[in-house]
């Protein structure tokens, strides 16, 4: 459950359907959801074995969807309407473009635009850094009333290794540069897709036999009608997917559809030209064998499903096979997916079992899986290395051309430090004429791209009635105060702290105060397992941790009414005087533990009763401050900026504390105090965000977030991960709910997949504050 504060309204954003705690903190982050790698062999004509490694997804896994909420919701990853920034936000608008080189003299381009993010007048700078490794994007809030305007130098400092430059970049005024930058963006991948569809009979073990099936069955024809509409190729004026539309050279008909703005042409084996004299059916293989994704419709029942092996298809280009069988008696489809080992993981995961009864739901799931699969395959070495070579060549050529071209450099010369939203005073007429021409050319390019059908406009045809898994719902519409912190209590209550005091909110009931404004709470937790409320109040030397029973606030007629500062005395943990930070262990542990940071000291405390004991004898667990016992005191080299308790997934092993300060994240053994440096952050500008503990296959792992980056850090020796991903904006708070990870800023909620970092959705919500992320409130 995610509760953003929005203009004094409290909303919940639910990302999993049935969990009572964050699933990602309960040990269910598992790559087993996405299949297992298997070595699959086939026999070549000369008798030699050919081995290829594939990840096989067949819906078999240990965890049950109904316990944690299914990660099988079909959602497009990296949707074009949110990732193709240059097309959406820059073309047709006045913006600045710069050319420069980094300290290693590798050229880059930078594009900057200042735009309104929504109808509420919220302005943001969006910046794209064009490099050979791809386009990097950042979003920075623009508040002209707060401090100095952003500079090009400050924008570049947000990108890795660009905080120091020997020479400032040069602004390029030539309007035609927009066409070149649009070409760079188009290297990210296709907007439209072509998928192969191969009809195979049970017992056929080589592709020559499958491609030689002259026609399909009635079930196959019905499956094709489910995929899309049958279109006449001759004279076809939409996306053709490489098929001939003039002389029927690739058959008379094909199958075509549009899904959320993406045009899809299916290369169907039985609709492509058939030759009785050509055993290999080269014309069919030429199209289907060169598709990244193939659908294999196996004419058999679900028991025949496993008879297919991707090594039966001789294609080094096809990376993903979706195998489908249809059971006519049960009217169900069964799906398995084989992905070449180098293809990154992609959603949605197959349900368990992978059998679909609703044909339209199956169609949506299949199309999303195939589109996401092709996008993932585009990041394999086969394609990424080619893309990097292409971008490197294009950027170097553009840099050489524009840095040698002196046209327009005397017009509107502006300082390196300025990013202007308005035209300068000098050369007003010439500058205005240049701006008009610049925008005109951008608008023409945008229109031309749309007319050609290559525009990233997938949002345009999204169903208005489609519910997203993170749709906000208003929980409390008119809370009158700015919220400092809070936590959920049960299914329908919240405890919120403000500068006007602390309040209890209940759905459908007027909020009621429980502490007045003399109690300034900075951080609080509702610990329902032991029926206590923990909070840190005041600051500096006066700051302490306080413990109350939840039962003290159960009813409006409670004995003490609204409490003030004098009422806190009997509820303070004396040893926590001067604390500036604290963290508690995750729900479900055998004992509640708390770590408190006081300068360079860490206090480790534990609740005297186990969770199991309290569950059996809840009436006997009535302690407050006496319930916490000091276990030990540890020292750290710097005052902690972040602390997270990391529980050992193996019973008997020592628990750890992740401590972050300045440029690094350390791991401190909770028992011995031994310190291990986990991760160092390079650069002068470091903003530490969070350290979130997750557990993959019973192995502890941390998500370390800083600046625009989230870094995956495994804690076992010699264990690491290559997956780091970038947020569009620097987060204030990071929340995990498998399979999603969400970043909250003061203006946005950015939602990505935890398994690969791909963007799913970005919600603009001004004046946003993340409050809690513990349970769903409906």
XYZ file of C-alpha atoms in Angstrom, residues 94-751:
658
model
C 11.490 25.448 -28.574
C 14.444 23.755 -26.893
C 18.226 23.905 -26.682
C 20.725 21.430 -28.133
C 24.411 21.281 -27.203
C 27.432 19.372 -28.508
C 30.415 18.534 -26.322
C 33.027 15.937 -25.397
C 33.740 14.251 -22.049
C 37.127 14.066 -20.315
C 38.075 11.130 -22.557
C 37.180 13.279 -25.603
C 34.207 11.074 -26.493
C 31.554 13.282 -28.129
C 28.012 13.659 -26.824
C 24.927 15.784 -27.472
C 22.631 17.293 -24.847
C 19.028 18.385 -25.400
C 17.170 20.470 -22.798
C 13.548 21.608 -22.757
C 11.430 23.414 -20.164
C 7.808 22.278 -20.278
C 4.609 22.158 -18.264
C 4.191 18.632 -16.897
C 0.426 18.875 -16.512
C -2.485 21.245 -16.400
C -1.599 22.469 -12.924
C 1.298 24.612 -14.142
C 4.071 22.395 -12.796
C 7.205 23.082 -14.846
C 10.095 20.670 -15.347
C 13.370 20.582 -17.204
C 13.748 17.420 -19.232
C 17.225 16.613 -20.471
C 18.476 13.903 -22.836
C 22.158 13.012 -23.021
C 22.948 11.348 -26.341
C 25.897 8.933 -26.075
C 27.007 5.854 -27.974
C 25.677 3.649 -25.162
C 22.185 5.108 -25.671
C 20.069 8.030 -24.555
C 20.113 8.881 -20.839
C 17.198 10.937 -19.509
C 16.656 13.053 -16.417
C 13.824 15.208 -15.172
C 14.490 18.201 -12.890
C 11.868 20.343 -11.188
C 11.825 24.034 -12.126
C 10.927 26.437 -9.351
C 11.971 29.937 -10.475
C 11.056 31.439 -7.100
C 13.483 29.137 -5.275
C 17.144 29.965 -5.888
C 18.997 30.427 -9.151
C 17.862 28.953 -12.477
C 19.423 25.710 -13.622
C 22.585 25.868 -15.684
C 23.795 23.559 -18.407
C 26.711 22.676 -16.162
C 24.422 21.739 -13.270
C 22.263 19.629 -15.592
C 25.314 17.760 -16.911
C 26.490 17.092 -13.352
C 23.483 14.781 -12.922
C 24.972 12.386 -15.483
C 27.746 9.989 -14.546
C 31.297 11.215 -15.239
C 30.098 14.565 -16.577
C 30.436 16.663 -13.427
C 33.890 17.770 -14.647
C 34.536 18.870 -18.220
C 37.682 20.390 -19.653
C 35.588 22.503 -22.011
C 31.974 23.521 -21.922
C 29.600 22.220 -24.613
C 28.593 24.460 -27.481
C 25.002 25.267 -28.354
C 23.939 24.218 -31.833
C 21.318 26.524 -33.333
C 20.770 24.808 -36.697
C 17.115 23.616 -36.814
C 17.992 20.637 -39.033
C 19.786 19.041 -36.071
C 16.340 17.936 -34.861
C 16.100 15.399 -37.669
C 19.468 13.924 -36.678
C 18.497 13.669 -33.013
C 15.195 12.008 -33.927
C 17.238 9.433 -35.862
C 19.348 8.808 -32.761
C 16.207 8.183 -30.721
C 14.838 5.756 -33.307
C 17.835 3.500 -32.635
C 16.138 2.519 -29.350
C 14.027 -0.011 -31.250
C 10.923 -0.411 -33.339
C 7.577 1.169 -32.610
C 5.880 -1.445 -34.804
C 6.525 -5.190 -34.708
C 6.612 -8.242 -36.959
C 6.174 -11.663 -35.371
C 6.463 -15.061 -37.034
C 3.628 -17.603 -36.713
C 4.589 -21.199 -37.497
C 2.029 -24.012 -37.765
C 3.507 -27.333 -36.565
C 2.046 -30.816 -36.265
C 2.742 -33.242 -33.446
C 5.665 -35.469 -34.418
C 7.343 -32.905 -36.664
C 10.862 -32.443 -35.280
C 12.643 -30.334 -37.902
C 11.702 -26.963 -39.308
C 11.641 -28.226 -42.911
C 8.608 -30.333 -41.985
C 6.902 -27.455 -40.144
C 7.439 -24.948 -42.942
C 6.101 -27.492 -45.439
C 2.623 -27.528 -43.897
C 0.649 -26.097 -46.791
C -2.361 -25.175 -44.664
C -3.483 -25.176 -41.058
C -6.438 -26.600 -39.177
C -9.717 -24.986 -38.163
C -8.300 -24.391 -34.665
C -5.263 -22.678 -36.192
C -7.467 -20.438 -38.346
C -9.510 -19.484 -35.265
C -6.280 -18.678 -33.425
C -5.218 -16.407 -36.307
C -8.551 -14.588 -36.145
C -7.908 -14.066 -32.440
C -4.505 -12.502 -33.144
C -5.779 -9.959 -35.655
C -7.680 -9.295 -38.858
C -7.023 -10.969 -42.208
C -5.926 -8.237 -44.626
C -5.298 -8.127 -48.389
C -1.634 -7.296 -48.943
C -1.911 -5.789 -52.401
C -2.537 -2.083 -51.966
C -2.046 -2.238 -48.174
C -1.019 1.238 -46.972
C -0.268 0.636 -43.294
C 2.650 -1.098 -41.608
C 3.667 -4.015 -43.838
C 6.406 -5.695 -41.787
C 8.607 -6.337 -44.822
C 5.853 -7.998 -46.882
C 5.239 -7.140 -50.536
C 2.165 -4.928 -51.044
C 2.433 -4.457 -54.813
C 2.570 -7.797 -56.609
C 1.598 -10.569 -54.166
C 5.211 -11.758 -54.032
C 4.840 -12.732 -50.343
C 1.316 -14.098 -50.533
C -2.101 -12.540 -50.983
C -3.130 -12.233 -47.335
C -1.649 -11.714 -43.903
C -2.727 -11.108 -40.302
C -2.484 -7.580 -38.879
C -3.512 -5.860 -35.657
C -2.924 -2.781 -33.511
C -2.267 -3.078 -29.780
C -2.040 0.133 -27.726
C -0.833 2.062 -30.755
C 1.682 -0.564 -31.913
C 1.051 -1.946 -35.388
C 1.815 -5.676 -35.602
C 2.188 -7.710 -38.786
C 2.255 -11.476 -38.382
C 4.339 -13.543 -40.801
C 2.111 -16.635 -40.974
C 3.749 -19.752 -42.420
C 0.579 -21.021 -44.115
C -0.124 -17.633 -45.749
C 3.372 -17.137 -47.136
C 4.174 -18.620 -50.585
C 4.396 -22.431 -50.672
C 6.582 -24.330 -53.154
C 6.108 -28.051 -53.790
C 9.566 -28.250 -55.337
C 11.382 -26.487 -52.474
C 11.688 -28.786 -49.441
C 13.183 -26.028 -47.274
C 10.467 -23.461 -48.162
C 13.055 -20.683 -48.368
C 10.479 -17.932 -48.913
C 8.727 -18.787 -45.651
C 12.004 -19.153 -43.750
C 13.240 -15.835 -45.127
C 10.570 -13.977 -43.171
C 9.841 -16.135 -40.123
C 13.483 -17.140 -39.586
C 14.456 -13.452 -39.516
C 11.859 -12.492 -36.916
C 13.155 -11.990 -33.374
C 9.976 -13.543 -31.935
C 8.168 -16.620 -33.267
C 4.810 -18.084 -32.265
C 4.681 -21.867 -32.723
C 1.107 -23.178 -32.834
C 1.410 -26.901 -32.115
C -1.517 -28.870 -33.500
C -2.058 -31.182 -30.557
C -3.443 -31.201 -27.035
C -1.844 -29.852 -23.877
C -0.092 -33.180 -23.241
C 1.863 -32.693 -26.495
C 3.032 -29.269 -25.385
C 6.484 -30.292 -24.167
C 7.371 -32.126 -27.369
C 8.585 -28.876 -28.965
C 12.211 -27.813 -28.574
C 13.427 -24.442 -29.914
C 16.528 -26.130 -31.305
C 14.238 -27.677 -33.934
C 14.218 -24.264 -35.628
C 17.490 -23.455 -37.397
C 17.676 -19.707 -36.870
C 20.406 -17.747 -35.146
C 18.238 -14.630 -35.379
C 15.098 -15.817 -33.560
C 15.599 -15.311 -29.823
C 12.113 -16.065 -28.424
C 9.614 -18.850 -29.115
C 6.059 -18.767 -27.755
C 4.616 -22.306 -27.967
C 0.823 -22.602 -27.959
C -1.531 -25.571 -27.849
C -5.332 -25.492 -27.863
C -7.600 -27.932 -26.070
C -10.894 -28.009 -27.975
C -12.737 -29.874 -25.221
C -11.887 -27.412 -22.463
C -11.578 -24.495 -24.919
C -8.316 -23.447 -23.299
C -4.943 -22.224 -24.534
C -1.663 -23.330 -22.986
C 1.473 -21.221 -23.347
C 5.190 -21.823 -22.844
C 7.939 -19.341 -23.662
C 11.519 -20.174 -24.636
C 13.978 -17.265 -24.525
C 17.590 -17.464 -25.647
C 19.806 -17.274 -22.549
C 21.158 -13.783 -23.288
C 17.662 -12.214 -23.419
C 17.059 -10.168 -20.224
C 14.100 -11.133 -18.061
C 10.775 -9.621 -19.110
C 7.198 -9.632 -17.889
C 4.469 -10.712 -17.572
C 5.321 -14.011 -15.922
C 3.216 -16.983 -16.853
C 0.391 -17.892 -14.464
C 0.546 -21.247 -12.732
C -0.627 -23.318 -14.532
C -0.117 -21.417 -17.832
C -3.608 -22.206 -19.108
C -6.018 -19.498 -20.311
C -9.776 -19.968 -20.537
C -10.704 -16.463 -21.671
C -9.595 -15.954 -25.289
C -9.410 -12.143 -25.121
C -7.382 -12.233 -21.910
C -5.037 -14.713 -23.559
C -4.673 -12.463 -26.607
C -3.756 -9.454 -24.460
C -1.310 -11.482 -22.366
C 0.337 -12.981 -25.450
C 0.731 -9.678 -27.333
C 2.203 -7.912 -24.302
C 4.570 -10.831 -23.666
C 5.746 -10.809 -27.294
C 6.218 -7.024 -27.465
C 8.119 -6.981 -24.166
C 10.131 -9.968 -25.345
C 11.299 -8.267 -28.538
C 12.246 -5.153 -26.558
C 14.233 -7.336 -24.167
C 15.949 -9.177 -27.021
C 17.037 -5.820 -28.394
C 19.325 -5.580 -25.342
C 21.178 -8.834 -26.053
C 24.809 -8.548 -27.221
C 23.755 -9.445 -30.761
C 21.699 -6.261 -31.081
C 23.159 -3.930 -28.435
C 26.672 -4.095 -29.878
C 25.347 -3.304 -33.338
C 23.274 -0.435 -31.926
C 26.275 0.981 -30.075
C 28.393 0.887 -33.235
C 25.647 2.686 -35.135
C 25.189 5.356 -32.452
C 28.939 5.844 -32.130
C 29.253 6.451 -35.861
C 26.230 8.773 -36.031
C 27.257 10.876 -33.009
C 30.859 11.217 -34.182
C 29.687 12.316 -37.647
C 27.221 14.826 -36.161
C 29.853 16.186 -33.785
C 32.392 16.650 -36.567
C 29.785 18.328 -38.782
C 28.362 20.768 -36.258
C 31.517 21.661 -34.383
C 33.148 22.569 -37.699
C 30.109 24.552 -38.869
C 30.177 28.176 -37.768
C 26.770 29.125 -39.148
C 24.641 30.955 -36.637
C 27.173 30.969 -33.822
C 27.197 34.767 -33.586
C 23.413 34.815 -33.418
C 22.062 34.609 -29.918
C 25.384 33.740 -28.259
C 24.569 32.910 -24.696
C 26.779 32.018 -21.765
C 27.542 28.363 -21.054
C 25.890 28.737 -17.663
C 22.445 29.741 -18.971
C 19.486 27.574 -19.856
C 16.935 30.118 -20.958
C 13.221 29.700 -21.382
C 12.853 33.098 -23.041
C 14.672 34.768 -25.896
C 17.542 37.142 -24.990
C 17.210 40.852 -25.614
C 19.905 41.149 -28.263
C 19.123 40.427 -31.911
C 15.452 40.125 -31.018
C 14.031 39.940 -34.541
C 16.625 37.505 -35.864
C 16.286 35.351 -32.782
C 12.483 35.296 -33.003
C 12.688 34.372 -36.689
C 15.135 31.553 -35.864
C 12.849 30.265 -33.125
C 9.809 30.258 -35.429
C 11.752 28.334 -38.066
C 13.132 25.939 -35.438
C 9.646 25.094 -34.144
C 8.214 24.851 -37.669
C 10.809 22.278 -38.717
C 10.229 20.296 -35.510
C 6.472 20.240 -36.055
C 6.931 19.138 -39.675
C 9.217 16.286 -38.565
C 6.670 15.215 -35.974
C 3.819 15.219 -38.465
C 5.875 13.333 -41.047
C 6.748 10.640 -38.470
C 3.075 10.235 -37.564
C 2.007 9.999 -41.212
C 4.616 7.302 -41.898
C 3.270 5.277 -38.979
C 6.566 5.360 -37.067
C 5.347 7.620 -34.275
C 5.521 6.460 -30.647
C 1.861 7.163 -29.899
C 0.915 3.985 -28.055
C -1.132 5.917 -25.477
C -3.494 7.128 -28.187
C -5.353 3.827 -28.523
C -5.125 2.581 -24.951
C -8.527 1.530 -23.683
C -10.039 4.118 -21.388
C -11.592 1.328 -19.331
C -8.391 -0.598 -18.683
C -7.525 -0.572 -14.990
C -3.848 -0.358 -14.135
C -2.542 -2.313 -11.105
C -1.388 0.957 -9.458
C -4.505 3.047 -9.902
C -4.781 5.635 -7.060
C -7.862 5.611 -4.880
C -8.800 8.449 -2.566
C -8.701 7.330 1.064
C -9.284 10.649 2.827
C -10.244 13.665 0.676
C -9.892 16.690 2.934
C -7.146 16.309 5.533
C -6.272 19.938 6.411
C -2.554 19.700 7.323
C 0.767 19.024 5.606
C 1.926 15.547 6.614
C 5.396 15.004 8.064
C 5.225 11.209 8.480
C 2.774 8.420 9.196
C 1.969 4.726 9.159
C -1.021 2.502 8.566
C -2.901 0.769 11.349
C -4.836 -2.261 10.246
C -6.851 -2.208 7.049
C -8.522 1.185 7.362
C -6.672 3.467 9.805
C -3.693 5.809 9.660
C -1.611 7.590 12.270
C -0.321 10.863 10.774
C 2.082 13.418 12.231
C 1.961 17.101 11.235
C 3.317 20.369 12.598
C -0.126 20.855 14.167
C 0.168 17.582 16.077
C -0.584 13.911 15.401
C -3.936 12.564 14.208
C -5.748 9.279 13.808
C -7.552 8.843 10.494
C -10.145 6.200 9.872
C -11.922 5.652 6.586
C -15.374 7.219 6.747
C -14.704 8.879 10.130
C -13.568 12.437 10.900
C -9.870 12.634 11.806
C -9.171 13.061 15.497
C -6.086 14.471 17.284
C -4.052 12.221 19.577
C -1.072 14.559 20.232
C -1.103 18.355 20.176
C 1.426 20.605 18.399
C 3.853 20.559 21.330
C 4.752 16.994 20.234
C 6.724 17.330 16.992
C 6.957 13.776 15.607
C 9.615 13.236 12.896
C 9.224 9.484 12.280
C 6.730 6.882 13.491
C 5.853 3.194 13.161
C 2.735 1.259 14.056
C 3.879 -2.218 15.205
C 0.659 -4.214 15.247
C 2.337 -7.512 16.115
C 3.014 -6.145 19.608
C 0.298 -3.485 19.738
C 2.687 -0.520 20.103
C 3.261 2.880 18.531
C 6.922 3.951 18.134
C 7.963 7.469 17.230
C 10.904 9.872 17.302
C 10.031 13.385 18.447
C 11.872 16.725 18.708
C 15.371 17.302 17.356
C 18.971 17.691 18.433
C 19.732 16.805 22.039
C 16.033 16.722 22.890
C 15.232 14.019 20.346
C 14.152 10.652 21.751
C 12.242 7.481 20.879
C 8.851 7.087 22.575
C 6.715 3.961 23.035
C 2.907 3.889 23.479
C 0.340 1.126 23.448
C -2.011 1.252 20.470
C -4.858 0.534 22.865
C -4.282 4.013 24.332
C -5.752 5.484 21.141
C -8.493 2.979 20.393
C -11.414 5.209 21.322
C -12.174 8.908 21.440
C -13.056 8.575 25.108
C -9.550 7.364 26.009
C -8.436 8.324 29.494
C -5.900 11.022 28.583
C -7.581 12.595 25.533
C -5.195 14.662 23.376
C -1.670 14.294 24.788
C 0.970 17.024 25.035
C 4.697 17.135 25.626
C 4.422 16.674 29.379
C 2.645 13.370 28.837
C 5.670 11.925 27.034
C 7.904 11.593 30.089
C 6.879 8.088 31.119
C 7.041 6.812 27.535
C 10.569 7.805 26.500
C 13.483 5.463 25.978
C 16.142 7.248 28.013
C 19.130 5.700 26.255
C 17.942 7.149 22.920
C 18.489 10.792 23.923
C 19.950 12.783 21.021
C 19.042 10.209 18.353
C 18.680 11.458 14.787
C 17.559 8.248 13.089
C 16.078 4.820 13.830
C 14.903 1.737 11.944
C 12.988 -1.409 12.925
C 13.122 -4.982 11.634
C 10.666 -6.141 9.010
C 7.302 -7.671 9.970
C 7.270 -11.414 10.470
C 10.600 -11.756 12.309
C 10.735 -13.793 15.503
C 11.665 -10.698 17.532
C 11.116 -6.995 16.926
C 14.507 -5.283 16.744
C 15.340 -1.608 16.537
C 18.575 0.216 15.710
C 18.942 3.812 16.868
C 21.580 6.213 15.495
C 23.004 8.766 17.944
C 25.885 10.590 16.287
C 28.499 7.933 15.534
C 26.878 5.361 17.809
C 24.343 2.678 16.940
C 22.164 1.174 19.676
C 20.672 -2.250 18.964
C 17.505 -2.933 20.992
C 15.131 -5.896 21.021
C 11.549 -6.346 22.233
C 11.534 -8.803 25.111
C 8.630 -10.900 23.774
C 8.771 -12.909 20.573
C 6.103 -12.450 17.931
C 4.891 -16.000 18.488
C 4.575 -15.454 22.254
C 2.567 -12.255 21.736
C 0.282 -14.013 19.249
C -0.515 -16.670 21.885
C -0.622 -14.356 24.900
C -1.587 -10.974 23.488
C -3.218 -9.897 26.740
C 0.098 -10.360 28.583
C 2.173 -8.215 26.186
C 1.428 -4.845 27.790
C 4.913 -3.319 28.051
C 5.940 0.095 26.737
C 9.499 1.362 27.295
C 10.249 -1.632 29.546
C 9.630 -3.929 26.605
C 12.858 -2.894 24.858
C 16.157 -4.348 26.001
C 19.523 -2.904 24.961
C 21.475 -5.672 23.208
C 24.681 -3.826 22.326
C 26.216 -0.554 21.235
C 28.231 -0.236 18.012
C 30.433 2.505 16.548
C 30.517 3.805 12.971
C 33.009 6.266 11.430
C 30.418 8.913 10.468
C 26.910 9.836 11.623
C 24.512 7.597 9.691
C 22.339 9.183 7.016
C 20.466 5.933 6.325
C 20.096 2.719 8.325
C 18.356 -0.532 7.404
C 18.160 -3.751 9.389
C 19.059 -6.739 7.200
C 17.867 -10.051 8.598
C 19.825 -13.177 7.851
C 17.732 -15.577 5.744
C 19.611 -18.490 7.376
C 18.631 -19.289 10.949
C 21.570 -18.907 13.313
C 23.581 -16.508 11.123
C 24.269 -12.993 12.338
C 21.956 -10.179 11.332
C 23.409 -7.098 9.666
C 22.827 -3.339 9.575
C 23.241 -1.379 6.352
C 24.593 2.074 7.195
C 25.025 4.848 4.627
C 26.952 8.095 4.994
C 28.556 10.557 2.571
C 29.712 8.496 -0.460
C 29.290 4.911 0.697
C 27.063 2.117 1.961
C 28.547 -0.184 4.641
C 27.360 -3.445 6.164
C 27.812 -3.721 9.943
C 27.582 -7.072 11.719
C 24.940 -6.632 14.403
C 26.737 -8.960 16.836
C 30.443 -8.218 16.299
C 30.415 -4.703 14.870
C 32.655 -5.779 11.967
C 32.199 -3.486 8.978
C 32.209 -4.383 5.291
C 32.158 -1.715 2.600
C 29.308 -2.564 0.259
C 29.272 0.149 -2.367
C 30.989 3.461 -3.049
C 29.287 6.275 -4.939
C 31.504 8.160 -7.366
C 31.235 11.889 -8.009
C 31.102 15.035 -5.937
C 27.325 15.378 -5.943
C 25.831 12.530 -3.880
C 22.249 12.360 -2.666
C 21.593 9.180 -0.659
C 17.999 7.979 -0.981
C 17.443 4.569 0.606
C 18.653 1.031 1.277
C 15.791 -1.450 0.906
C 16.203 -5.114 1.861
C 14.773 -7.812 -0.379
C 15.290 -11.557 -0.389
C 15.793 -13.545 -3.577
C 15.636 -17.315 -3.238
C 16.513 -17.119 0.488
C 19.485 -14.849 -0.227
C 19.582 -11.351 1.223
C 19.958 -8.507 -1.259
C 19.821 -4.734 -0.968
C 18.558 -2.083 -3.314
C 20.890 0.868 -2.776
C 19.471 4.085 -4.191
C 21.330 7.357 -4.644
C 20.987 10.275 -7.062
C 19.153 8.889 -10.128
C 20.476 5.337 -9.597
C 19.267 2.142 -7.946
C 22.002 -0.468 -7.495
C 21.359 -4.156 -6.729
C 23.797 -5.428 -4.112
C 23.911 -9.060 -3.037
C 25.432 -9.708 0.365
C 27.005 -13.117 -0.132
C 30.694 -13.337 -0.960
C 31.694 -13.240 -4.630
C 28.100 -12.531 -5.545
C 27.160 -9.474 -7.555
C 24.664 -8.291 -10.109
C 25.054 -6.180 -13.205
C 21.610 -4.645 -12.914
C 21.717 -0.942 -12.105
C 19.010 1.292 -13.482
C 18.346 5.008 -13.689
C 15.276 6.906 -12.528
C 14.035 9.861 -14.543
C 14.003 12.036 -11.413
C 15.937 11.837 -8.142
C 13.624 9.938 -5.750
C 12.718 11.020 -2.237
C 11.493 7.540 -1.301
C 11.823 4.056 -2.819
C 9.191 1.356 -2.227
C 9.203 -2.276 -3.399
C 6.174 -4.458 -3.979
C 7.112 -7.402 -6.163
C 7.234 -7.256 -9.117
C 7.199 -3.450 -8.967
C 9.550 -0.854 -7.560
C 8.263 2.703 -7.137
C 10.100 5.984 -6.755
C 8.321 8.925 -5.155
C 9.336 12.543 -5.730
C 7.495 15.710 -4.750
C 5.809 15.678 -8.178
C 5.741 12.118 -9.513
C 5.400 8.398 -8.872
C 7.676 6.465 -11.217
C 6.884 2.746 -11.483
